[in-house]
């Protein structure tokens, strides 16, 4: 249950980042509006990666074989996501 909560927290907060990035050209018409949207991400920006790293650590502690399979197969994608 803990791993599910950690990954859900990551995807929820990361969805906020992705959504803001996608809507930036459409909603942010001026530089001031774009800056306000980007500044709204500030408090949660680094927290997203903490959720992902914590979930990865919990996955490693609970299921080391699953961790090894997932993270070796998706190493490049996870590296780029960080």
PDB file of C-alpha atoms in Angstrom:
ATOM      1  CA  UNK A   1       0.000   0.000   0.000  1.00  0.00           C
ATOM      2  CA  UNK A   2       2.871   2.366   0.795  1.00  0.00           C
ATOM      3  CA  UNK A   3       4.411   1.951  -2.653  1.00  0.00           C
ATOM      4  CA  UNK A   4       1.045   2.653  -4.278  1.00  0.00           C
ATOM      5  CA  UNK A   5       0.598   5.813  -2.221  1.00  0.00           C
ATOM      6  CA  UNK A   6       4.110   7.001  -3.064  1.00  0.00           C
ATOM      7  CA  UNK A   7       3.721   6.433  -6.801  1.00  0.00           C
ATOM      8  CA  UNK A   8       0.229   7.978  -6.740  1.00  0.00           C
ATOM      9  CA  UNK A   9       1.635  11.070  -5.029  1.00  0.00           C
ATOM     10  CA  UNK A  10       4.349  11.311  -7.664  1.00  0.00           C
ATOM     11  CA  UNK A  11       1.949  10.954 -10.604  1.00  0.00           C
ATOM     12  CA  UNK A  12      -0.494  13.442  -9.093  1.00  0.00           C
ATOM     13  CA  UNK A  13       2.134  16.127  -8.571  1.00  0.00           C
ATOM     14  CA  UNK A  14       3.914  15.389 -11.843  1.00  0.00           C
ATOM     15  CA  UNK A  15       0.585  15.689 -13.650  1.00  0.00           C
ATOM     16  CA  UNK A  16       0.364  19.234 -12.332  1.00  0.00           C
ATOM     17  CA  UNK A  17       3.780  19.988 -13.851  1.00  0.00           C
ATOM     18  CA  UNK A  18       2.975  18.380 -17.186  1.00  0.00           C
ATOM     19  CA  UNK A  19      -0.423  20.064 -17.350  1.00  0.00           C
ATOM     20  CA  UNK A  20       1.086  23.459 -16.686  1.00  0.00           C
ATOM     21  CA  UNK A  21       3.709  22.885 -19.350  1.00  0.00           C
ATOM     22  CA  UNK A  22       1.114  21.819 -21.897  1.00  0.00           C
ATOM     23  CA  UNK A  23      -1.205  24.740 -21.147  1.00  0.00           C
ATOM     24  CA  UNK A  24       1.573  27.340 -20.977  1.00  0.00           C
ATOM     25  CA  UNK A  25       1.380  28.399 -24.659  1.00  0.00           C
ATOM     26  CA  UNK A  26      -2.419  28.567 -24.596  1.00  0.00           C
ATOM     27  CA  UNK A  27      -3.164  30.224 -21.258  1.00  0.00           C
ATOM     28  CA  UNK A  28      -0.028  32.298 -20.747  1.00  0.00           C
ATOM     29  CA  UNK A  29      -0.487  34.997 -23.376  1.00  0.00           C
ATOM     30  CA  UNK A  30       1.998  37.481 -21.944  1.00  0.00           C
ATOM     31  CA  UNK A  31       5.384  36.968 -20.346  1.00  0.00           C
ATOM     32  CA  UNK A  32       3.932  37.957 -16.964  1.00  0.00           C
ATOM     33  CA  UNK A  33       1.220  35.290 -17.187  1.00  0.00           C
ATOM     34  CA  UNK A  34       3.751  32.662 -18.230  1.00  0.00           C
ATOM     35  CA  UNK A  35       6.040  33.633 -15.367  1.00  0.00           C
ATOM     36  CA  UNK A  36       3.124  33.343 -12.905  1.00  0.00           C
ATOM     37  CA  UNK A  37       2.324  29.854 -14.168  1.00  0.00           C
ATOM     38  CA  UNK A  38       5.947  28.762 -13.920  1.00  0.00           C
ATOM     39  CA  UNK A  39       6.280  30.283 -10.441  1.00  0.00           C
ATOM     40  CA  UNK A  40       3.216  28.314  -9.319  1.00  0.00           C
ATOM     41  CA  UNK A  41       5.267  25.154  -9.895  1.00  0.00           C
ATOM     42  CA  UNK A  42       8.071  26.315  -7.616  1.00  0.00           C
ATOM     43  CA  UNK A  43       6.841  24.867  -4.307  1.00  0.00           C
ATOM     44  CA  UNK A  44       6.180  21.391  -5.750  1.00  0.00           C
ATOM     45  CA  UNK A  45       8.888  21.097  -8.409  1.00  0.00           C
ATOM     46  CA  UNK A  46      11.554  19.247  -6.420  1.00  0.00           C
ATOM     47  CA  UNK A  47       8.992  17.493  -4.264  1.00  0.00           C
ATOM     48  CA  UNK A  48       7.891  15.461  -7.278  1.00  0.00           C
ATOM     49  CA  UNK A  49      11.281  13.866  -7.680  1.00  0.00           C
ATOM     50  CA  UNK A  50      11.445  13.128  -3.952  1.00  0.00           C
ATOM     51  CA  UNK A  51       8.184  11.166  -4.262  1.00  0.00           C
ATOM     52  CA  UNK A  52       9.620   9.158  -7.159  1.00  0.00           C
ATOM     53  CA  UNK A  53      12.937   8.437  -5.432  1.00  0.00           C
ATOM     54  CA  UNK A  54      11.159   7.444  -2.213  1.00  0.00           C
ATOM     55  CA  UNK A  55       8.816   5.148  -4.138  1.00  0.00           C
ATOM     56  CA  UNK A  56      11.812   3.590  -5.899  1.00  0.00           C
ATOM     57  CA  UNK A  57      13.532   3.049  -2.557  1.00  0.00           C
ATOM     58  CA  UNK A  58      10.410   1.469  -1.081  1.00  0.00           C
ATOM     59  CA  UNK A  59      10.087  -0.746  -4.153  1.00  0.00           C
ATOM     60  CA  UNK A  60      13.720  -1.804  -3.780  1.00  0.00           C
ATOM     61  CA  UNK A  61      13.272  -2.590  -0.084  1.00  0.00           C
ATOM     62  CA  UNK A  62      10.064  -4.557  -0.646  1.00  0.00           C
ATOM     63  CA  UNK A  63      10.617  -6.286  -3.977  1.00  0.00           C
ATOM     64  CA  UNK A  64      14.277  -6.230  -5.068  1.00  0.00           C
ATOM     65  CA  UNK A  65      13.686  -8.449  -8.125  1.00  0.00           C
ATOM     66  CA  UNK A  66      10.901  -6.209  -9.430  1.00  0.00           C
ATOM     67  CA  UNK A  67      13.065  -3.158  -8.784  1.00  0.00           C
ATOM     68  CA  UNK A  68      15.986  -4.671 -10.690  1.00  0.00           C
ATOM     69  CA  UNK A  69      13.795  -5.593 -13.646  1.00  0.00           C
ATOM     70  CA  UNK A  70      12.005  -2.247 -13.888  1.00  0.00           C
ATOM     71  CA  UNK A  71      14.927   0.052 -13.310  1.00  0.00           C
ATOM     72  CA  UNK A  72      17.354  -1.805 -15.565  1.00  0.00           C
ATOM     73  CA  UNK A  73      14.833  -1.871 -18.411  1.00  0.00           C
ATOM     74  CA  UNK A  74      13.795   1.758 -18.048  1.00  0.00           C
ATOM     75  CA  UNK A  75      17.130   3.183 -16.928  1.00  0.00           C
ATOM     76  CA  UNK A  76      17.426   5.774 -19.689  1.00  0.00           C
ATOM     77  CA  UNK A  77      13.811   6.926 -19.335  1.00  0.00           C
ATOM     78  CA  UNK A  78      14.123   7.279 -15.560  1.00  0.00           C
ATOM     79  CA  UNK A  79      17.451   9.074 -15.893  1.00  0.00           C
ATOM     80  CA  UNK A  80      15.891  11.577 -18.288  1.00  0.00           C
ATOM     81  CA  UNK A  81      12.880  12.005 -16.002  1.00  0.00           C
ATOM     82  CA  UNK A  82      15.107  13.049 -13.112  1.00  0.00           C
TER      83      UNK A  82
END
